[in-house]
Short mmCIF file of C-alpha atoms in Angstrom, two decimals:
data_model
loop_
_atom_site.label_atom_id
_atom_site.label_comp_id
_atom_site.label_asym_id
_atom_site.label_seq_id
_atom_site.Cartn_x
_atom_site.Cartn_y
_atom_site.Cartn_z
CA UNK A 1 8.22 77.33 72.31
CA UNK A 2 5.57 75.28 74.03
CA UNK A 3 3.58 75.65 71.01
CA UNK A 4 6.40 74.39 68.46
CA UNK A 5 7.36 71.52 70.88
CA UNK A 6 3.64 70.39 70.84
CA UNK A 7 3.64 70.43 66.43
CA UNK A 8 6.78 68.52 66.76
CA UNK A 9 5.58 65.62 69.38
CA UNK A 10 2.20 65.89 66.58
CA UNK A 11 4.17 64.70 63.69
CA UNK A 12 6.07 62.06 65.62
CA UNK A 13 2.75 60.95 67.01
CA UNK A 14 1.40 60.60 63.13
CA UNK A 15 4.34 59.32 61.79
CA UNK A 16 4.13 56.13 64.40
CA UNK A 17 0.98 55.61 63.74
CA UNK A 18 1.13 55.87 59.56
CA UNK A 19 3.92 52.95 60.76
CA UNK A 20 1.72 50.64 62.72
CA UNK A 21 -0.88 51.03 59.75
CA UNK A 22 1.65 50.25 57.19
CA UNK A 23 2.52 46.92 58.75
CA UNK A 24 -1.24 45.81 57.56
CA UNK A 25 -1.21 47.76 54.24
CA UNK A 26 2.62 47.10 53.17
CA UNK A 27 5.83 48.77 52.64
CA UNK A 28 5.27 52.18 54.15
CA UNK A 29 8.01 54.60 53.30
CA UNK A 30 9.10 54.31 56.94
CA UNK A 31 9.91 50.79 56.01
CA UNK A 32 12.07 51.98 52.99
CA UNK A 33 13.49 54.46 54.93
CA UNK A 34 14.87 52.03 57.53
CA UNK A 35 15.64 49.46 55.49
CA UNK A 36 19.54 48.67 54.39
CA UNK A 37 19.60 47.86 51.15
CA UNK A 38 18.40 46.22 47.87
CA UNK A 39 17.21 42.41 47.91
CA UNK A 40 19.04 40.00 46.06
CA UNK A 41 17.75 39.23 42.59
CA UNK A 42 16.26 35.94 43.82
CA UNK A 43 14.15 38.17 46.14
CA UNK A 44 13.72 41.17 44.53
CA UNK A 45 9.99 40.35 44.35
CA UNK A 46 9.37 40.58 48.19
CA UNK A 47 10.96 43.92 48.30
CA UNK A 48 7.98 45.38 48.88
CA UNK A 49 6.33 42.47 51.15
CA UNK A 50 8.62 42.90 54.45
CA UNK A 51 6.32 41.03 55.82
CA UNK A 52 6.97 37.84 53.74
CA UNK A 53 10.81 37.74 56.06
CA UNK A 54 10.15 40.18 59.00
CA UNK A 55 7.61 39.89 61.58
CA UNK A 56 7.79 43.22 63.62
CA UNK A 57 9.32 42.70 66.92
CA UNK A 58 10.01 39.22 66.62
CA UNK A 59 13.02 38.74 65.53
CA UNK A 60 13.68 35.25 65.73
CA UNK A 61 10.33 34.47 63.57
CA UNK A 62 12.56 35.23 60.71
CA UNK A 63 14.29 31.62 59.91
CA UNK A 64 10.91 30.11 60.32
CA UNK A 65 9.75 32.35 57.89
CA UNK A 66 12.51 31.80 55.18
CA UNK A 67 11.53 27.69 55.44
CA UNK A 68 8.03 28.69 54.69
CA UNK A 69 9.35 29.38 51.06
CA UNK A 70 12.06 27.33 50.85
CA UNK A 71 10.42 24.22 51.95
CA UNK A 72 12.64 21.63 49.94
CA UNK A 73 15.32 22.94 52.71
CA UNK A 74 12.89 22.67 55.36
CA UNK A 75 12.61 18.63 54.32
CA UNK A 76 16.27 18.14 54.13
CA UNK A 77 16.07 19.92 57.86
CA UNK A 78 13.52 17.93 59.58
CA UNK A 79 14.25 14.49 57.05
CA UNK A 80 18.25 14.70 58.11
CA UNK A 81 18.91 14.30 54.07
CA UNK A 82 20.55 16.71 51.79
CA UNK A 83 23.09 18.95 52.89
CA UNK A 84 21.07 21.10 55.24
CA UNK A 85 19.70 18.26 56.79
CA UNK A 86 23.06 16.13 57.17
CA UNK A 87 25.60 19.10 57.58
CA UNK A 88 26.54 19.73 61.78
CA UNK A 89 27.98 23.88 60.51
CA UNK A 90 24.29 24.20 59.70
CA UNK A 91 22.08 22.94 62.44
CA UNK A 92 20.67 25.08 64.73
CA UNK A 93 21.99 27.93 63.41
CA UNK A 94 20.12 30.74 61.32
CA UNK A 95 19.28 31.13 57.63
CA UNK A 96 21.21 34.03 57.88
CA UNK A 97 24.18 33.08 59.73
CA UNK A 98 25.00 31.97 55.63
CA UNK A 99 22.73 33.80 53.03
CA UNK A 100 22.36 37.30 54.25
CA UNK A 101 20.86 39.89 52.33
CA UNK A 102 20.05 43.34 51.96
CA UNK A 103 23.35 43.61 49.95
CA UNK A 104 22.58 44.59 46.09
CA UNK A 105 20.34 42.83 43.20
CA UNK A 106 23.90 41.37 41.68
CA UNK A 107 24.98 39.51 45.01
CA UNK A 108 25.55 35.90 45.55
CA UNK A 109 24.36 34.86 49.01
CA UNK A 110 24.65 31.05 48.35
CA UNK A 111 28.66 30.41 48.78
CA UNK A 112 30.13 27.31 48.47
CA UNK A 113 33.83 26.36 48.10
CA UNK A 114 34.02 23.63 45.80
CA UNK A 115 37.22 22.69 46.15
CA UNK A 116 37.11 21.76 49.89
CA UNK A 117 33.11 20.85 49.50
CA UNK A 118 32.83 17.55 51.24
CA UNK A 119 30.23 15.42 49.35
CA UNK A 120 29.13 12.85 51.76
CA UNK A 121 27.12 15.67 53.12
CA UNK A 122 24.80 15.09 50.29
CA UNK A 123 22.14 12.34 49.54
CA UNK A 124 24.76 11.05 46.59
CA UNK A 125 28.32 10.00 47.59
CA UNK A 126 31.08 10.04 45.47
CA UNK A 127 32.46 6.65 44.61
CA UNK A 128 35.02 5.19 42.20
CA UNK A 129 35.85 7.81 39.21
CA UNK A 130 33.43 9.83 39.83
CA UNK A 131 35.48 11.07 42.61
CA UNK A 132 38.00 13.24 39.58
CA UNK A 133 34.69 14.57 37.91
CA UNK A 134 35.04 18.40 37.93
CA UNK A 135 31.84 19.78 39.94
CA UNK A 136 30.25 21.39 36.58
CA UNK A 137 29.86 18.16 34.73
CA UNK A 138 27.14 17.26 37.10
CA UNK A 139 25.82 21.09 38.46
CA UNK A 140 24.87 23.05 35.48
CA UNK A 141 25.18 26.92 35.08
CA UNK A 142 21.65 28.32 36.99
CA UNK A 143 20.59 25.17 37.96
CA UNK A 144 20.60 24.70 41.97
CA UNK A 145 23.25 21.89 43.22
CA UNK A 146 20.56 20.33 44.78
CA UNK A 147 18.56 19.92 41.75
CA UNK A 148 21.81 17.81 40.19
CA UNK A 149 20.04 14.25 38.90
CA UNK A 150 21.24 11.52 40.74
CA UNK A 151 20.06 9.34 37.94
CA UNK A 152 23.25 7.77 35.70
CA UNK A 153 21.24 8.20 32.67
CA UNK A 154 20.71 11.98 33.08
CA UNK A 155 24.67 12.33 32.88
CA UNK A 156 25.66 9.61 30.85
CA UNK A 157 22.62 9.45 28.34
CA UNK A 158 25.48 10.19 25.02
CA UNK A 159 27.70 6.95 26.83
CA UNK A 160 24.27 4.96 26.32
CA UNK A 161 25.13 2.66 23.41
CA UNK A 162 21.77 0.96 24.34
CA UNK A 163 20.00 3.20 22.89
CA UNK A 164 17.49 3.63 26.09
CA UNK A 165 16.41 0.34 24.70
CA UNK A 166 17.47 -1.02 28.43
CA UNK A 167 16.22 1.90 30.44
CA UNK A 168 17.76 4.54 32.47
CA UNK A 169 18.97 1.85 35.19
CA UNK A 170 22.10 2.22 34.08
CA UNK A 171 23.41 1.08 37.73
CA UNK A 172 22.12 -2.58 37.13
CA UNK A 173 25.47 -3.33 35.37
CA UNK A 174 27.28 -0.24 35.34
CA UNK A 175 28.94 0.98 38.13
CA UNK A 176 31.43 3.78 39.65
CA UNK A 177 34.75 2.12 38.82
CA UNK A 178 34.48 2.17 35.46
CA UNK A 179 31.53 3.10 32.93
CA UNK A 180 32.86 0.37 30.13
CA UNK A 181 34.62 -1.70 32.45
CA UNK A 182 33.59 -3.82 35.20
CA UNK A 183 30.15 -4.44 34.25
CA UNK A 184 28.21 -6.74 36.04
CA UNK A 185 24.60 -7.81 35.22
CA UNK A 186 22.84 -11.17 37.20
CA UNK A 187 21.41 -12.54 34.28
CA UNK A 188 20.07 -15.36 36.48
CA UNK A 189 17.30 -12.53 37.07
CA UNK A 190 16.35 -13.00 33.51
CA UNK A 191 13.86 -15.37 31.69
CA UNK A 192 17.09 -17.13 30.22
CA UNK A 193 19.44 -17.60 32.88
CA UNK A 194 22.76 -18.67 31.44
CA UNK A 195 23.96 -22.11 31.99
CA UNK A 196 26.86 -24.33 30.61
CA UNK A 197 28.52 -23.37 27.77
CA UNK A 198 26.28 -19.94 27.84
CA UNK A 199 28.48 -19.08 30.79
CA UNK A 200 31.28 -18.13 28.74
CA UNK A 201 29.80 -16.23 25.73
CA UNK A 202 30.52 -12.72 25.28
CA UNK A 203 27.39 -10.85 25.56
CA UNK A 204 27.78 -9.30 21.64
CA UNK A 205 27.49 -12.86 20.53
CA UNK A 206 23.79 -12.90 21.67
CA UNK A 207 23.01 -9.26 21.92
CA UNK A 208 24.25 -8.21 18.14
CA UNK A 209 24.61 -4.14 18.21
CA UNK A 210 23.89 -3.89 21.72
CA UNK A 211 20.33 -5.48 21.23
CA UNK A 212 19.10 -6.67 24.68
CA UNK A 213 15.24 -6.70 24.93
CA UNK A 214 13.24 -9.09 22.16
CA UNK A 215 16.35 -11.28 21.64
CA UNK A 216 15.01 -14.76 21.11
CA UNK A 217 15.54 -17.55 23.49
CA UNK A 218 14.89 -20.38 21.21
CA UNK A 219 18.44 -22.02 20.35
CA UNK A 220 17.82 -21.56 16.85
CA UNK A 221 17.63 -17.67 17.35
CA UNK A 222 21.47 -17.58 17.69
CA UNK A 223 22.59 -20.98 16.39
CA UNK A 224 21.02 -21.00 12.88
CA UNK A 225 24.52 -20.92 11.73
CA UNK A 226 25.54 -24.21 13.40
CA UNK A 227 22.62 -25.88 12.07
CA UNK A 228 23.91 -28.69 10.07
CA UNK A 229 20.85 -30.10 9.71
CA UNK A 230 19.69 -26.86 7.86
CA UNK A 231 16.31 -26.70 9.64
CA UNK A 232 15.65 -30.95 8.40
CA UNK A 233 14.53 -31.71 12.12
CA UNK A 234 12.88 -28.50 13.09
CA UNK A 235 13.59 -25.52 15.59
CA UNK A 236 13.72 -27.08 18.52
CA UNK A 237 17.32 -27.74 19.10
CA UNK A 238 17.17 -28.97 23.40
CA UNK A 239 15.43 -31.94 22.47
CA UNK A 240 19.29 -33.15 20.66
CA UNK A 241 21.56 -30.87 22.01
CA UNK A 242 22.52 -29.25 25.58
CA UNK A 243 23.71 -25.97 26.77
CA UNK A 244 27.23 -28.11 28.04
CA UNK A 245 28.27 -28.26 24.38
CA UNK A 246 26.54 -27.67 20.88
CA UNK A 247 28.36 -30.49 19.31
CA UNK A 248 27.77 -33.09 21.78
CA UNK A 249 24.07 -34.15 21.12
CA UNK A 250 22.31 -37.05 22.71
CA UNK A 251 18.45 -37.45 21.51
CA UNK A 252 16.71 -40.73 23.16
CA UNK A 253 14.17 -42.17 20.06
CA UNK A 254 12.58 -44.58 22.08
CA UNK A 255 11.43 -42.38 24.54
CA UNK A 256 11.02 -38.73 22.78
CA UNK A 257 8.94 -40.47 20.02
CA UNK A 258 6.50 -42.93 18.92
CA UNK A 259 8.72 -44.85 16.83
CA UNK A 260 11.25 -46.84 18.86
CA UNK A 261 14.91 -47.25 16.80
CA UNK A 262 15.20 -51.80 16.41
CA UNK A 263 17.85 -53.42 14.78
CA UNK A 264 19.26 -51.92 11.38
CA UNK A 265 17.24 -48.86 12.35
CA UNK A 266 19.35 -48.21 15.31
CA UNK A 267 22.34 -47.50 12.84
CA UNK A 268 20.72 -45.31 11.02
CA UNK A 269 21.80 -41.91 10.38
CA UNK A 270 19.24 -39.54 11.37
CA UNK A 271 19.72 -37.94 7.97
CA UNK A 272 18.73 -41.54 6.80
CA UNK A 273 14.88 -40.62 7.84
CA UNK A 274 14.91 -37.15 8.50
CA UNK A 275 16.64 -35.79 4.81
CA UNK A 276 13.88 -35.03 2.69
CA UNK A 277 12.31 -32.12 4.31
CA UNK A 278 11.65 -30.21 7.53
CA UNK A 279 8.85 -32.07 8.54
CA UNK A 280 7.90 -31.77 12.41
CA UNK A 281 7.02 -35.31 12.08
CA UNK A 282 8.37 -38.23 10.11
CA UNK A 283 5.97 -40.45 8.69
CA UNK A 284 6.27 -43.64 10.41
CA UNK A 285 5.36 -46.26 7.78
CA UNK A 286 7.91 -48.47 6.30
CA UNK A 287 6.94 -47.12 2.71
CA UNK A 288 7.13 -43.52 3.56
CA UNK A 289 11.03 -44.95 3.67
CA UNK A 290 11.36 -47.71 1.28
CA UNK A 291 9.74 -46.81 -1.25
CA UNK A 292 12.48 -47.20 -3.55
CA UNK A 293 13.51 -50.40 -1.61
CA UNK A 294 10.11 -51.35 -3.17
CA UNK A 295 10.59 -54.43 -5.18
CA UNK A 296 6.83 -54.66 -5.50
CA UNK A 297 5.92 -51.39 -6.75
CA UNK A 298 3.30 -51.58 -4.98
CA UNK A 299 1.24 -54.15 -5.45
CA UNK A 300 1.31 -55.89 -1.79
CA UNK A 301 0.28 -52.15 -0.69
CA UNK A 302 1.70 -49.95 2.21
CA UNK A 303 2.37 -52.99 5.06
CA UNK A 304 6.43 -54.09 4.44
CA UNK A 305 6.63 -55.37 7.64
CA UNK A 306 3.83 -57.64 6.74
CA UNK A 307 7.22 -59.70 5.26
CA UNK A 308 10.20 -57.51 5.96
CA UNK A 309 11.64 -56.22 9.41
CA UNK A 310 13.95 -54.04 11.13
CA UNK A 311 16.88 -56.57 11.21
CA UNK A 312 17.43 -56.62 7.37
CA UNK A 313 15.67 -55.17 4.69
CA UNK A 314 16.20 -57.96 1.99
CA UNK A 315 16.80 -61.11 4.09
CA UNK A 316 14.87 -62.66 6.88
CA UNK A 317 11.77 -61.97 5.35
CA UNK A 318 8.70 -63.80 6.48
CA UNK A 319 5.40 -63.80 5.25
CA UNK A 320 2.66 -66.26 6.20
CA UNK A 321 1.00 -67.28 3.21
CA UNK A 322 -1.31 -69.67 4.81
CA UNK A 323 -3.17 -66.36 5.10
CA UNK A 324 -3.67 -66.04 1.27
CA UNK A 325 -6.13 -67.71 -1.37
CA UNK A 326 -3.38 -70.22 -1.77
CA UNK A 327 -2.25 -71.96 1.55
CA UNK A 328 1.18 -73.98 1.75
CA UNK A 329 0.78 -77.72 1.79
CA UNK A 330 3.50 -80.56 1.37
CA UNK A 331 6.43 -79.68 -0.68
CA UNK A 332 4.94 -76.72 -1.18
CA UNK A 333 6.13 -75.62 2.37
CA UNK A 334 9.61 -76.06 1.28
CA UNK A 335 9.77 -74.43 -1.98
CA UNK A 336 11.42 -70.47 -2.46
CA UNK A 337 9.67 -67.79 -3.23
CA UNK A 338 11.14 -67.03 -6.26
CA UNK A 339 10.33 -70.55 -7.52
CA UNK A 340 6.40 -69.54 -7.96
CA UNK A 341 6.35 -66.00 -7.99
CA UNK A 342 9.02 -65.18 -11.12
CA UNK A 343 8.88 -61.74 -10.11
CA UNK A 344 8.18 -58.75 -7.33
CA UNK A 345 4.66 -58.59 -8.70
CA UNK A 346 3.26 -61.49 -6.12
CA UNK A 347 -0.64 -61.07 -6.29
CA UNK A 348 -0.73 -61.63 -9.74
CA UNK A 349 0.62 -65.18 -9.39
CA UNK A 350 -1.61 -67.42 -10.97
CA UNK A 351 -3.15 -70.43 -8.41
CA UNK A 352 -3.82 -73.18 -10.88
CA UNK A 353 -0.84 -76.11 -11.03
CA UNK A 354 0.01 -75.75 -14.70
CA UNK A 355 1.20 -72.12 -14.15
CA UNK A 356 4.30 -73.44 -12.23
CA UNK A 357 4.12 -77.33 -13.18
CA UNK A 358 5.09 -78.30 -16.99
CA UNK A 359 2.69 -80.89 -18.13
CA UNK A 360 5.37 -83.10 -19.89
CA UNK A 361 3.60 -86.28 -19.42
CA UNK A 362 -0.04 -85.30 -19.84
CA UNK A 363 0.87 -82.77 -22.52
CA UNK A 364 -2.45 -81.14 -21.95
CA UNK A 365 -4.14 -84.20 -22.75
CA UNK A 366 -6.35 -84.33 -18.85
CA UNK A 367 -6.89 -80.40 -19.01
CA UNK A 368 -5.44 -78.37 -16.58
CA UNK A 369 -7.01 -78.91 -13.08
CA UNK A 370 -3.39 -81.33 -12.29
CA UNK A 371 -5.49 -80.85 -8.49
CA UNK A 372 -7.75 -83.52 -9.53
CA UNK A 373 -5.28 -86.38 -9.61
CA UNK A 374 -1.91 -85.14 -7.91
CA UNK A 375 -1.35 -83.88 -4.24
CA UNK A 376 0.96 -81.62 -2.59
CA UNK A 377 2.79 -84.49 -1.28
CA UNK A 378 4.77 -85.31 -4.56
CA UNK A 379 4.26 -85.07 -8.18
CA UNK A 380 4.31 -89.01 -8.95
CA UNK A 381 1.48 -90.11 -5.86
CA UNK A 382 -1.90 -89.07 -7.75
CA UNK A 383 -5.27 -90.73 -7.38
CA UNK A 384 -8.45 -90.19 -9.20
CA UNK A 385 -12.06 -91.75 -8.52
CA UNK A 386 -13.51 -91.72 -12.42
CA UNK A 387 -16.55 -93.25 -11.05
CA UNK A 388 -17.56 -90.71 -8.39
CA UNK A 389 -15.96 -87.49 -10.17
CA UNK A 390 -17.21 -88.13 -13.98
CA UNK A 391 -20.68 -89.25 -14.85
CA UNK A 392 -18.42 -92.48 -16.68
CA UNK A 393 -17.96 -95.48 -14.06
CA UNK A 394 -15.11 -97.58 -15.06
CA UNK A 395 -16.07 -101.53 -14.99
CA UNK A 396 -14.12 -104.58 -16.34
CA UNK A 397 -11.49 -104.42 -18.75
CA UNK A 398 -12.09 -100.39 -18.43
CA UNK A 399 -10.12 -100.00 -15.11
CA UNK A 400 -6.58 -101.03 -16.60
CA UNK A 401 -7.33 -98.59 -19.54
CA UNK A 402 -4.65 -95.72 -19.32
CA UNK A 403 -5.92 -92.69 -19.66
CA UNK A 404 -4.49 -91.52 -22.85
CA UNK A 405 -6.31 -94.54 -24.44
CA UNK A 406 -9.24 -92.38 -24.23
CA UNK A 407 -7.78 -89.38 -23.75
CA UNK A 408 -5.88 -88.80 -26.85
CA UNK A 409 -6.20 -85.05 -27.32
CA UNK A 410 -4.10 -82.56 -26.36
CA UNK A 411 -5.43 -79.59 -25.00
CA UNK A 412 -8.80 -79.90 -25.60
CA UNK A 413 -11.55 -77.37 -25.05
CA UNK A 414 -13.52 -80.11 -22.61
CA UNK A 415 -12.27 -83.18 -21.50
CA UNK A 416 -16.40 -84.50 -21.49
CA UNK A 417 -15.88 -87.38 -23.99
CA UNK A 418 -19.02 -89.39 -25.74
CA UNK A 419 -19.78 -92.50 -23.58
CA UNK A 420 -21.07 -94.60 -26.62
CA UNK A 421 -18.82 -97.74 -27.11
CA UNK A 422 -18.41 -97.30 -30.30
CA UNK A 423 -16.97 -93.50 -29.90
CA UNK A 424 -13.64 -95.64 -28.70
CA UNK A 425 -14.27 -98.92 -30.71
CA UNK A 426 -15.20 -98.33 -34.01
CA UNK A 427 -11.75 -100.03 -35.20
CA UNK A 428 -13.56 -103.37 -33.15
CA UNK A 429 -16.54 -103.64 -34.39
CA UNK A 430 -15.86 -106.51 -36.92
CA UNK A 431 -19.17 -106.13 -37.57
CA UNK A 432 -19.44 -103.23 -39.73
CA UNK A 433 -22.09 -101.27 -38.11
CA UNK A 434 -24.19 -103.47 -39.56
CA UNK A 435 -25.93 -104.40 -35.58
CA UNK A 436 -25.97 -100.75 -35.01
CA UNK A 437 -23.78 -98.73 -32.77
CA UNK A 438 -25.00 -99.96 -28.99
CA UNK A 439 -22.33 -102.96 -28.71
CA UNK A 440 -23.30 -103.10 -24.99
CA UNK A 441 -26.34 -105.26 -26.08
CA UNK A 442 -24.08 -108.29 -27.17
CA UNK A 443 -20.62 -107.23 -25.20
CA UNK A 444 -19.52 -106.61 -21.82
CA UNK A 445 -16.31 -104.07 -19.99
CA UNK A 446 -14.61 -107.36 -19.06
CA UNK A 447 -13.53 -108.03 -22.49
CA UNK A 448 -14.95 -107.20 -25.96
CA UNK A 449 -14.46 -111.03 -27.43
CA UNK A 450 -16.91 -112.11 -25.21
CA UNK A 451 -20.09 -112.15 -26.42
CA UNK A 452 -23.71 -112.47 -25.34
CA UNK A 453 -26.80 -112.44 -26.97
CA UNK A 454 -29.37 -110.70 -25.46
CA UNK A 455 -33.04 -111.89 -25.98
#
């Protein structure tokens, strides 16, 4: 007896201390004789690592070991977030007070009761309609509830009609009462904040098939249509119209340009200057305008308002023409234009007197320089000095001579005439010739009967 009682304390002895080894070296099969059942799927790894949930002889090391591995829960724990960390059923109490285990691979040791889960528990509320939402539109089949995206786009990514083209924010004018209704969006926050008439515009108007990002600003992007200048003054629409209302337009000319609106040009339609193209800038010179106002064609060059200016066109023209080769003197000053220059072609007036003054008493006879005898002070005052402007001093009977008495001519090529005596008084010379042809030898200017003899 003593002998079989000391084998039997021998095995007991061994089979302690093949335990105390096994805690170093694994799962002994002490271990799996002692323990009470099959891990849970989600654990059926660490059924051979007793160690990784049981510290011998300390049993309450084992919630502080579960946390080790499930750290996300350990966050929620210490960062009073999630359902773990916000829930007062769970604190203090013991991983397993809730997920036991032990109890067969199939087992479910997460249980939750959906229908009386309360929510605000959780790090996402539920607000407006998404209160009805059954719990398995947001928690997918083998996906943890905690792992359920709190991000709208992850759920509503097929209500996008954006496209993604405005992100996944879908909160920034979406919100819980309504997906399609209700929206909000500050677009103050944007680089176009809407003002005026913009207030009012239905947001399809701008943002054509739900387009939001690279939608122009400039007016023109959206108002092409309204354009009924059909791009004449350019792009830039603000510098007419406001954003209070598209047909109201106000543009100031004298101060938003270099070319101030003055009399008849203040009546102007803008069409007036700004019809013949697109051009960002008008040409300013009268001609670029009135060119076919143009009675010149021309000929007096680029500078209208040389004569012409913004009051009327065809009246109230000046010109100074004391400025030209042909200065206004006498009645010259009070004669119309149209009397010397016959037509629009002015510079090729001609300057001499006969152009403009008929020579019906002259006939052509004294040439054409009338300038040597008449003034500008009236046709019938004229004076001429034969002795100092012709090489042929009048003396005697000479100076009562008309001119035509010597002048007979008309037109001729030179009005030098031969200053022999006898060129005029052949028909005198009772003589015959006979004494020769210098009749100054015998006869004097003061009268050709008188005679003197010369020695």
């Amino acid at each position: 007896m003593r002998a079989r009682g000391r084998s039997l304390l021998g095995l007991v002895a061994l089979g302690l201390a093949l335990a105390l080894v096994g805690v170093a070296q694994g799962q002994t099969l002490f271990e799996k004789l002692v323990m009470p059942g099959e891990l849970v799927q989600g654990h059926a790894d660490l059924e051979s690592k007793c160690e990784s949930c049981h510290l011998p002889f300390e049993k309450g090391s084992q919630p502080e070991l579960c946390l080790k591995c499930h750290r996300d829960v350990a966050a929620d724990i210490d960062g009073g977030s999630g359902f773990h960390g916000l829930s007062t059923e769970v604190g203090g109490k013991p991983c397993k007070a809730c997920h036991t285990d032990h109890i067969g691979r199939e087992a479910k040791i997460v249980v939750l009761d959906t229908k009386n889960f309360d929510h605000e528990l959780t790090d996402f509320l539920l607000k407006g309609k998404h209160k009805a939402v059954a719990c398995e539109k947001c928690h997918k089949p083998a996906i943890k509830f905690r792992k359920a995206s709190s991000v709208c786009n992850d759920c509503h990514q097929k209500d996008d009609v954006h496209k993604g083209g405005l992100g996944p924010k879908c909160e920034s004018c979406h919100n819980e009462a309504g997906w399609k209704t209700n929206i909000r969006f500050d677009h103050s926050k944007t680089k176009f904040p809407l003002e005026g008439g913009h207030r009012k515009v239905a947001c399809a108007a701008c943002h054509a098939n739900q387009k939001y990002k690279g939608v122009p600003t400039a007016c023109i992007g959206c108002h092409q249509k309204n354009d009924v200048h059909k791009g004449r003054l350019g792009k830039d629409c603000g510098q007419c119209h406001s954003v209070a209302r598209w047909q109201e337009a106000k543009f100031d000319h004298d101060r938003q340009t270099k070319f101030p609106l003055r009399g008849a040009h203040s009546k102007v339609a803008c069409s007036g200057c700004h019809g013949k193209g697109a051009a960002k800038k008008v040409e300013s010179a009268c001609i670029a305008c009135h060119k076919t106002d143009d009675a010149h064609k021309g000929q007096l060059g680029p500078r209208c308002e040389t004569c012409h200016n913004e009051t009327s066109w065809r009246s109230k023209a000046t010109f100074d023409h004391n400025k030209t080769r042909f200065p206004l003197r006498g009645l010259h000053v009070g004669v119309g234009c149209r009397a010397c220059h016959k037509s629009a072609s002015f510079k090729n007036t001609p300057l001499v007197c006969a152009a403009c003054h008929e020579d019906r008493v002259h006939q052509g006879r004294l040439g054409t320089r009338c300038e040597q005898c008449h003034g500008t002070k009236g046709w019938p005052f004229f004076k001429f000095d034969h002795d100092r402007q012709t090489s042929f001093r009048l003396t005697g009977a000479h100076r009562q001579t008309p001119c035509h008495a010597c002048h007979k001519q008309k037109n001729p090529d030179s009005l030098k005439l031969p200053v022999a005596c006898i060129a005029c008084h052949a028909a005198d010379d009772v003589h015959r010739g006979s004494y020769g042809r210098r009749c100054e030898r015998c006869h004097s200017t003061k009268t050709f009967r008188d005679v003197r003899i010369s020695q």
